[in-house]
XYZ file of N, CA and C in Angstrom:
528
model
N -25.509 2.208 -4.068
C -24.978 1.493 -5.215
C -24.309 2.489 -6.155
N -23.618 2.294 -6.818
C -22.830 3.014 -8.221
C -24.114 3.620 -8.941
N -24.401 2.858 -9.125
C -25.630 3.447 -10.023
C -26.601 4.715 -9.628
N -26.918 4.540 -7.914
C -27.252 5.520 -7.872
C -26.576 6.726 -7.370
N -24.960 6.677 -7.099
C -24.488 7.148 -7.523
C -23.786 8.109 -8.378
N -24.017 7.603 -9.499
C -24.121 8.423 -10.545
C -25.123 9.123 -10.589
N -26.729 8.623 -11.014
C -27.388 9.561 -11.081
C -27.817 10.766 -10.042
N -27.177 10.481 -8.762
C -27.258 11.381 -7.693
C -25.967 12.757 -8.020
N -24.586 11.895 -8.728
C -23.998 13.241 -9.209
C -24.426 13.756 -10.155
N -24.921 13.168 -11.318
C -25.592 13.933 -12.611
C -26.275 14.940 -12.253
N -27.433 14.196 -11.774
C -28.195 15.807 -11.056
C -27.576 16.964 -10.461
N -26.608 16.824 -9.444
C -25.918 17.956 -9.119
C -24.891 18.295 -10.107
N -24.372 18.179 -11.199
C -23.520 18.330 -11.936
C -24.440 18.723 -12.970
N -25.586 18.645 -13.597
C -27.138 19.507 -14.573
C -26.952 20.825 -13.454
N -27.033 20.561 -12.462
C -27.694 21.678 -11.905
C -26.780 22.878 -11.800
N -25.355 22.667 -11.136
C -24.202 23.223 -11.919
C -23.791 23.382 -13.140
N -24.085 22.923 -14.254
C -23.612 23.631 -15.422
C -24.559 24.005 -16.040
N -25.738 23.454 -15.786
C -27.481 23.574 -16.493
C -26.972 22.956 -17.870
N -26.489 21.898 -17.961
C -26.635 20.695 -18.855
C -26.269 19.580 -18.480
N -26.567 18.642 -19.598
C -26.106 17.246 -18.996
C -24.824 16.750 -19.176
N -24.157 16.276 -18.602
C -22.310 16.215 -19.095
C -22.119 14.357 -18.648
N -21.691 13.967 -19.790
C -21.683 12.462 -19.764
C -20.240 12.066 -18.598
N -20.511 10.759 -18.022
C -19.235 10.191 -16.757
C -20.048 8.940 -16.205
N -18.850 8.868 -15.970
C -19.617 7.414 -14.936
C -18.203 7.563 -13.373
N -18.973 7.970 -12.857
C -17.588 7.031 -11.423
C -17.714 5.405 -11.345
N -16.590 5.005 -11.864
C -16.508 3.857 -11.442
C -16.354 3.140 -10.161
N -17.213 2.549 -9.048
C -16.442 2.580 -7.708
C -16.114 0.517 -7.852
N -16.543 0.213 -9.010
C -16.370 -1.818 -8.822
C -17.426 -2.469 -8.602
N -17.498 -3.492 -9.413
C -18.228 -4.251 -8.695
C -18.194 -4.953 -7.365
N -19.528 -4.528 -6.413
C -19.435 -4.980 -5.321
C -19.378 -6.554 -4.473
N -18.521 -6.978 -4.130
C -18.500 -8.340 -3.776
C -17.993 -8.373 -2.246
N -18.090 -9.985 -2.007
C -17.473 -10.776 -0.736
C -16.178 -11.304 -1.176
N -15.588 -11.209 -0.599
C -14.212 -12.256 -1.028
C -15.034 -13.770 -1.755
N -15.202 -14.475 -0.791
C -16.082 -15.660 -1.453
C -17.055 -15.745 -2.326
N -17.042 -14.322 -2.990
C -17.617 -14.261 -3.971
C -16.506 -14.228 -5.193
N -15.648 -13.706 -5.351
C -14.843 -13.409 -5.970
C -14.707 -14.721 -6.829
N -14.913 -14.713 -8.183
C -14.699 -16.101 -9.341
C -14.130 -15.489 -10.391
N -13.699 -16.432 -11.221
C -13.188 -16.317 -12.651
C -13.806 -15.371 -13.707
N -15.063 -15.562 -13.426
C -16.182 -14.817 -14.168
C -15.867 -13.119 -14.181
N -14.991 -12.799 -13.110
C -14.537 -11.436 -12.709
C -13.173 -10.948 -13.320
N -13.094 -11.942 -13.879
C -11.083 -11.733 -14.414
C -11.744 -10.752 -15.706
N -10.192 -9.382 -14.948
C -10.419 -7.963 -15.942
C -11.199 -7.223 -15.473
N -12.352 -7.671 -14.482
C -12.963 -6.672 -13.377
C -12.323 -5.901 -12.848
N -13.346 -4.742 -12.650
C -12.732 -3.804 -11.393
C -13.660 -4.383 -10.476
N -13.476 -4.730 -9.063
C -13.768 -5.071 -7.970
C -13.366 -4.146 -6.411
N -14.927 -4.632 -5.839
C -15.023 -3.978 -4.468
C -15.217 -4.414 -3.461
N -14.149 -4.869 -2.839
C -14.427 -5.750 -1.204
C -13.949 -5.277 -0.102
N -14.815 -5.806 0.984
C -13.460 -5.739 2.108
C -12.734 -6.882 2.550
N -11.508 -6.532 3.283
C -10.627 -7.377 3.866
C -9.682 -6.968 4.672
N -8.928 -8.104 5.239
C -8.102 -7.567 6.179
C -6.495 -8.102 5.748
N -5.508 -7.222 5.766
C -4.118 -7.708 5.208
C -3.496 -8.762 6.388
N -3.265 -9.641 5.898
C -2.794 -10.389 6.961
C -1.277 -10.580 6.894
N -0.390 -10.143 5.443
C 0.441 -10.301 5.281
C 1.693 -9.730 4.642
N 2.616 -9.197 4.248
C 3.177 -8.040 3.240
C 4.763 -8.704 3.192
N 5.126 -8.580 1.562
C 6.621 -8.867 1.337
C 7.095 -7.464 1.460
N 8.844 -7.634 1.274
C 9.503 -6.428 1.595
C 9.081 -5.670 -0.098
N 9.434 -4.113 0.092
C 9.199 -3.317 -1.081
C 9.896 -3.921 -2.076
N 9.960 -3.555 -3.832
C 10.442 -3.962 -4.404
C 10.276 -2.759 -5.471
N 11.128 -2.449 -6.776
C 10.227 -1.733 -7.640
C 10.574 -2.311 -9.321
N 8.876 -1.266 -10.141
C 9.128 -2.186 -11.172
C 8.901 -1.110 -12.530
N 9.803 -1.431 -13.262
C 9.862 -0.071 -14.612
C 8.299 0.499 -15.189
N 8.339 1.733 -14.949
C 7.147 2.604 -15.339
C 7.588 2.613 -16.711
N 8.840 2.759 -17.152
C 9.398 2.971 -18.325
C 11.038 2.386 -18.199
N 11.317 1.513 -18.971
C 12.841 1.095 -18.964
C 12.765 1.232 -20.746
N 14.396 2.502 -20.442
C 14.967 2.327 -21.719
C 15.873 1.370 -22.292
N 15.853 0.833 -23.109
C 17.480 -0.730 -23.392
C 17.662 -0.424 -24.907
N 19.286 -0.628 -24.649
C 20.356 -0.502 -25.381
C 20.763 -1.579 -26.007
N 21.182 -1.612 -27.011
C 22.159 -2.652 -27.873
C 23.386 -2.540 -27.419
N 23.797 -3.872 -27.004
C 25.243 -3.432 -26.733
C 26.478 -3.360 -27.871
N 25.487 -4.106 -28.961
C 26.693 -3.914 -29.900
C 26.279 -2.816 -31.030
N 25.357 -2.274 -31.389
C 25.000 -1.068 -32.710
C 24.623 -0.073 -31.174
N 24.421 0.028 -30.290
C 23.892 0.836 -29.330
C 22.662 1.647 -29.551
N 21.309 0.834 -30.393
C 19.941 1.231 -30.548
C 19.524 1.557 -29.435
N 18.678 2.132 -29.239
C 17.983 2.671 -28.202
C 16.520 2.292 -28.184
N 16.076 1.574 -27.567
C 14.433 2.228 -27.525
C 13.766 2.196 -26.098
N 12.380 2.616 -26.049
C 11.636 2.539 -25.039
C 10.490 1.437 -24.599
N 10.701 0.524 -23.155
C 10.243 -0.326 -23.163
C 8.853 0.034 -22.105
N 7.878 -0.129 -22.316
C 6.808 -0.102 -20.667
C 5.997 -1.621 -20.706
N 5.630 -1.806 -19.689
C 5.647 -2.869 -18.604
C 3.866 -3.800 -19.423
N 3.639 -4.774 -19.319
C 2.698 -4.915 -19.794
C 1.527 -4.554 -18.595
N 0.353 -4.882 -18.381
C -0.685 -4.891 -17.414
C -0.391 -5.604 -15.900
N 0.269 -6.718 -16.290
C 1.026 -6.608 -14.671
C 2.258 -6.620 -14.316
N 2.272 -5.188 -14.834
C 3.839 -4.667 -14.760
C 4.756 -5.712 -14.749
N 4.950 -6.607 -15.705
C 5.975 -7.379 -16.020
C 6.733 -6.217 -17.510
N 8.263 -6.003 -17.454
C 8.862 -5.631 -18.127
C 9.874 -6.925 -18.944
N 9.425 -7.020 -20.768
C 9.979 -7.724 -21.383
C 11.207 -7.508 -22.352
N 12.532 -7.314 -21.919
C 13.614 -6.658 -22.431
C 13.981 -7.436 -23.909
N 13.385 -7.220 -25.043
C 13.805 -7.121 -26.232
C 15.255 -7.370 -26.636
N 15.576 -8.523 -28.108
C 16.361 -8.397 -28.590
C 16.555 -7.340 -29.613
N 17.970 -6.809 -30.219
C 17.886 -5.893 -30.788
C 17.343 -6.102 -32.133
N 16.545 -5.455 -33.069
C 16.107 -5.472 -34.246
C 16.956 -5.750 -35.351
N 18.138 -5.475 -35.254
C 19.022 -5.074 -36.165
C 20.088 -6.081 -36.208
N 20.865 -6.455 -34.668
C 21.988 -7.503 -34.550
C 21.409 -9.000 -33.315
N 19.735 -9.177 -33.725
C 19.626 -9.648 -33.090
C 20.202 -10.332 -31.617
N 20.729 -9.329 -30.916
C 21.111 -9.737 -29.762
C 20.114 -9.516 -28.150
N 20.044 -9.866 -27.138
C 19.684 -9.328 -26.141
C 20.102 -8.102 -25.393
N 19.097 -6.768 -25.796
C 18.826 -5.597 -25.558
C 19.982 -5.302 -23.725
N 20.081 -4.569 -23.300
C 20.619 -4.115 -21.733
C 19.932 -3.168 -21.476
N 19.064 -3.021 -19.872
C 18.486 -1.985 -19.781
C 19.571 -0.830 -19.291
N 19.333 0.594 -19.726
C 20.025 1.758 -19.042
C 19.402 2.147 -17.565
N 19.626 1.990 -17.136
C 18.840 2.471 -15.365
C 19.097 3.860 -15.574
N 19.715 4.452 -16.080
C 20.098 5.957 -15.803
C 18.955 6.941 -16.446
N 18.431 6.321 -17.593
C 17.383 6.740 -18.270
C 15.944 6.180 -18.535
N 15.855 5.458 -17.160
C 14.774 4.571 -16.745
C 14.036 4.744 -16.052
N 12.609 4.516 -15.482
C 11.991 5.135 -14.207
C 11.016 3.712 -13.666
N 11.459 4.193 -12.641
C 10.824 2.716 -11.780
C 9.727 3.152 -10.741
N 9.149 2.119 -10.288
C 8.385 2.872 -9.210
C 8.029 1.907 -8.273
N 7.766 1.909 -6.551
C 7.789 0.878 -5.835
C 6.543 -0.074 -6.075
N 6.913 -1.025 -5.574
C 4.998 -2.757 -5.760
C 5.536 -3.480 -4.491
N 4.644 -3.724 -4.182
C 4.749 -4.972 -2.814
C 3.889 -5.769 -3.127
N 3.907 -6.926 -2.865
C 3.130 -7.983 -2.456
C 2.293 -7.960 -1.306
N 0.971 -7.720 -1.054
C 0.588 -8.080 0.282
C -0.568 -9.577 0.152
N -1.039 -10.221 1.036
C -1.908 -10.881 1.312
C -3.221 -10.846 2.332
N -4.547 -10.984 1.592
C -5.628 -10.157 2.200
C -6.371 -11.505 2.612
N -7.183 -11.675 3.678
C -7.694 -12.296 3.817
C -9.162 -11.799 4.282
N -10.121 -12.927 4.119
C -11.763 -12.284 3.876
C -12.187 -11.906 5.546
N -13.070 -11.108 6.328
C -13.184 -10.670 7.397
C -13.839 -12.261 7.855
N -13.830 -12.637 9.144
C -14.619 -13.569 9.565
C -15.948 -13.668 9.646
N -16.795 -12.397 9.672
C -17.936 -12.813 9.251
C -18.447 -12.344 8.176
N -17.804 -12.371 7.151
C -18.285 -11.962 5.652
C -17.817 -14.264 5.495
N -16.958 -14.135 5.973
C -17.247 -16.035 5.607
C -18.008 -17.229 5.689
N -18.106 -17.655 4.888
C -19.029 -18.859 5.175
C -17.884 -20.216 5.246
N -19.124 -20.714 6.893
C -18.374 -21.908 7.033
C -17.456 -21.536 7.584
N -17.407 -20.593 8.316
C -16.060 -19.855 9.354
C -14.678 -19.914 8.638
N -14.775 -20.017 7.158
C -13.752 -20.466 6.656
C -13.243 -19.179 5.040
N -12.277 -17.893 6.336
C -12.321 -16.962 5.207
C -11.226 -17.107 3.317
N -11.827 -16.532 2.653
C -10.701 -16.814 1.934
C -9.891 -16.118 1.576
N -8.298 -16.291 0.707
C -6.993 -15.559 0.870
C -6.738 -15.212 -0.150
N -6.763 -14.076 -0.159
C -5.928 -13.354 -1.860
C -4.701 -13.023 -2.007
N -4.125 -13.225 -3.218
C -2.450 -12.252 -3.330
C -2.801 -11.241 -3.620
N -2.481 -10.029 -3.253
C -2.640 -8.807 -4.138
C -1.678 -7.813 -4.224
N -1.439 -7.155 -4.753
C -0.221 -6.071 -5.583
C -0.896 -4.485 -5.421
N 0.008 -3.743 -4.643
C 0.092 -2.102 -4.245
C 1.459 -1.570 -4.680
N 0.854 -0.663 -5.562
C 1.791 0.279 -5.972
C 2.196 1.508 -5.018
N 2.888 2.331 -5.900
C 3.665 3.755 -4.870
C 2.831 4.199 -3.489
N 1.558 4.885 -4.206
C 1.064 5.338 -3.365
C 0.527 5.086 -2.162
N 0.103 3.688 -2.761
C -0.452 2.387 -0.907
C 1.126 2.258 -0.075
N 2.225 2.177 -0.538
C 3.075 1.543 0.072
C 3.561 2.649 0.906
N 3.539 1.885 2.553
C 3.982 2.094 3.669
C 2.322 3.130 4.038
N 1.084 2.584 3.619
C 0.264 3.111 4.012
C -0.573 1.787 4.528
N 0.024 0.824 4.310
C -0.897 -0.367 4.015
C -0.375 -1.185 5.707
N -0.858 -1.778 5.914
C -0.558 -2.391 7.664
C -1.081 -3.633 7.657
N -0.493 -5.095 8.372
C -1.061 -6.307 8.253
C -1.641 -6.201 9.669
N -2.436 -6.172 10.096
C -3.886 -6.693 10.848
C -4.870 -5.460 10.435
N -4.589 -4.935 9.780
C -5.711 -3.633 9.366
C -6.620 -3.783 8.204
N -7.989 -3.492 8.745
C -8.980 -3.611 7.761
C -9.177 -2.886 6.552
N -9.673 -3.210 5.687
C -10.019 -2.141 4.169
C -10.414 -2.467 3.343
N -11.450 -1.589 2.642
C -12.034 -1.741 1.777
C -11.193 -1.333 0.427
N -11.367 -2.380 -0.751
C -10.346 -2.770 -1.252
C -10.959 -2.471 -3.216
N -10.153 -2.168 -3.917
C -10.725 -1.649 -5.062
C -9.723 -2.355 -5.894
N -9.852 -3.185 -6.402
C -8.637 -3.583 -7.525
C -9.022 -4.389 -9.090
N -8.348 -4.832 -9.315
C -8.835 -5.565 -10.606
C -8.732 -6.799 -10.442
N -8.909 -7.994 -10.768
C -9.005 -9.288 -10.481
C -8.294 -9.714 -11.467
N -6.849 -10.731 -11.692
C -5.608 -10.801 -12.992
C -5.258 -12.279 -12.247
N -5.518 -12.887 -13.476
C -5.007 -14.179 -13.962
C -3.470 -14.200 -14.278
N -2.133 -14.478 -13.804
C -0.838 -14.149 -14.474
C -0.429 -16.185 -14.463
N -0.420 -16.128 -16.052
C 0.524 -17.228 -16.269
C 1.873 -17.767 -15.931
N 1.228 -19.161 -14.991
C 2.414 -19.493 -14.856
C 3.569 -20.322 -15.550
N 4.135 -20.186 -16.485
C 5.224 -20.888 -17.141
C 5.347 -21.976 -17.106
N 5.714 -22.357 -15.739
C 6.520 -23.451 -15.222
C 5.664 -24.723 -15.229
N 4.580 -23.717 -14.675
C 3.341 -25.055 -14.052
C 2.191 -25.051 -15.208
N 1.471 -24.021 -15.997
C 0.838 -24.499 -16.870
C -0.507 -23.781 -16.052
N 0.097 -23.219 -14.779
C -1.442 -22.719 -14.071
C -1.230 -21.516 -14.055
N -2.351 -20.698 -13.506
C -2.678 -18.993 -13.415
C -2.591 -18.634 -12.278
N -1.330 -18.062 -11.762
C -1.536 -17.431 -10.370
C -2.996 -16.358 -10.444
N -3.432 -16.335 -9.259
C -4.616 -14.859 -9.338
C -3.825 -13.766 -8.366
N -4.247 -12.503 -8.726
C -3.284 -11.557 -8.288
C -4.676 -10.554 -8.311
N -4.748 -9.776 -7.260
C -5.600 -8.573 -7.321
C -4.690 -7.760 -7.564
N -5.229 -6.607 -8.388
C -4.063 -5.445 -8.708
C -4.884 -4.279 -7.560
N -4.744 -3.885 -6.939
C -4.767 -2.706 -6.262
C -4.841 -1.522 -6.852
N -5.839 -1.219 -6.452
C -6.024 0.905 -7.027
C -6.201 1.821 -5.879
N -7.283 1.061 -4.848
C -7.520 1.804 -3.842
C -7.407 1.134 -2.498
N -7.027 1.061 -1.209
C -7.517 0.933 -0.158
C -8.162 1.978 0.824
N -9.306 2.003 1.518
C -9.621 2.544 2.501
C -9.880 1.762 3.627
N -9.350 2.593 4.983
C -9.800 2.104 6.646
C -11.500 1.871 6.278
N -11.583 0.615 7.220
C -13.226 0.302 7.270
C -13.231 0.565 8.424
């Protein structure tokens, strides 16, 4: 468990410095897919699964700078929590901001889709997540391949419909 965990590094980390030095490794709370509820939204979470599915790459501003096109203000925009980027009117000539790509930095996200292992299911009936991998997973990630899965659990509003897509955000995968 995490917990013991920790206190298994504390001790070796007293014993190396001969004091106590405060941390926690976070590794998630541990779950089943079919465990996975609402009650978890803003969690960090720990499951396994298997990708059953992946959109093509895409990428999304780490930082986008935007311009006025008519006073030519400048400022700096970053992405909220699920990397949605919201391009600002200008302060000044109230107009709609233009991003500069030239002085912008992006970085790749895919879409994949995970589904729960067959016998972690109940009722032979596994269940299916959307979830979101950034730079470092992408082109590491494979659809029939298993992994243990570390992400956050995100509610993203849907506009249109009045409902909450669920989206796992991805931090870690490992081969199971």
């Amino acid at each position: 468990s995490a917990k013991e965990v920790n206190r298994l590094f504390g001790v070796a980390l007293k014993d190396l410095l001969g004091h106590e030095a405060n941390f926690e490794i976070e590794c998630g709370i541990n779950v089943k897919m079919h465990e996975i509820t609402p009650k978890l939204e803003g969690k960090r979470i720990n499951f396994n699964a298997m990708v059953i599915g992946q959109d093509e790459e895409k990428t999304y501003f780490l930082k986008a700078c935007v311009i006025c096109p008519s006073c030519e203000a400048e400022i700096i925009v970053l992405p909220d929590e699920n990397k949605m980027t919201v391009v600002p009117k200008c302060s000044k000539c109230k107009i709609p901001m233009k991003i500069n790509y030239d002085k912008s930095v992006t970085d790749f996200i895919q879409n994949i889709y995970l589904e729960e292992p067959l016998e972690d299911a109940v009722n032979s009936s596994p269940k299916r997540y959307h979830a979101v991998i950034t730079d470092g997973l992408i082109g590491k990630t494979f659809a029939g391949s298993r992994y243990n899965v570390v992400g956050v659990f995100r509610s993203i509003f849907d506009q249109k419909t009045g409902i909450n897509d669920i989206v796992i955000d991805i931090s870690e995968m490992r081969d199971v």
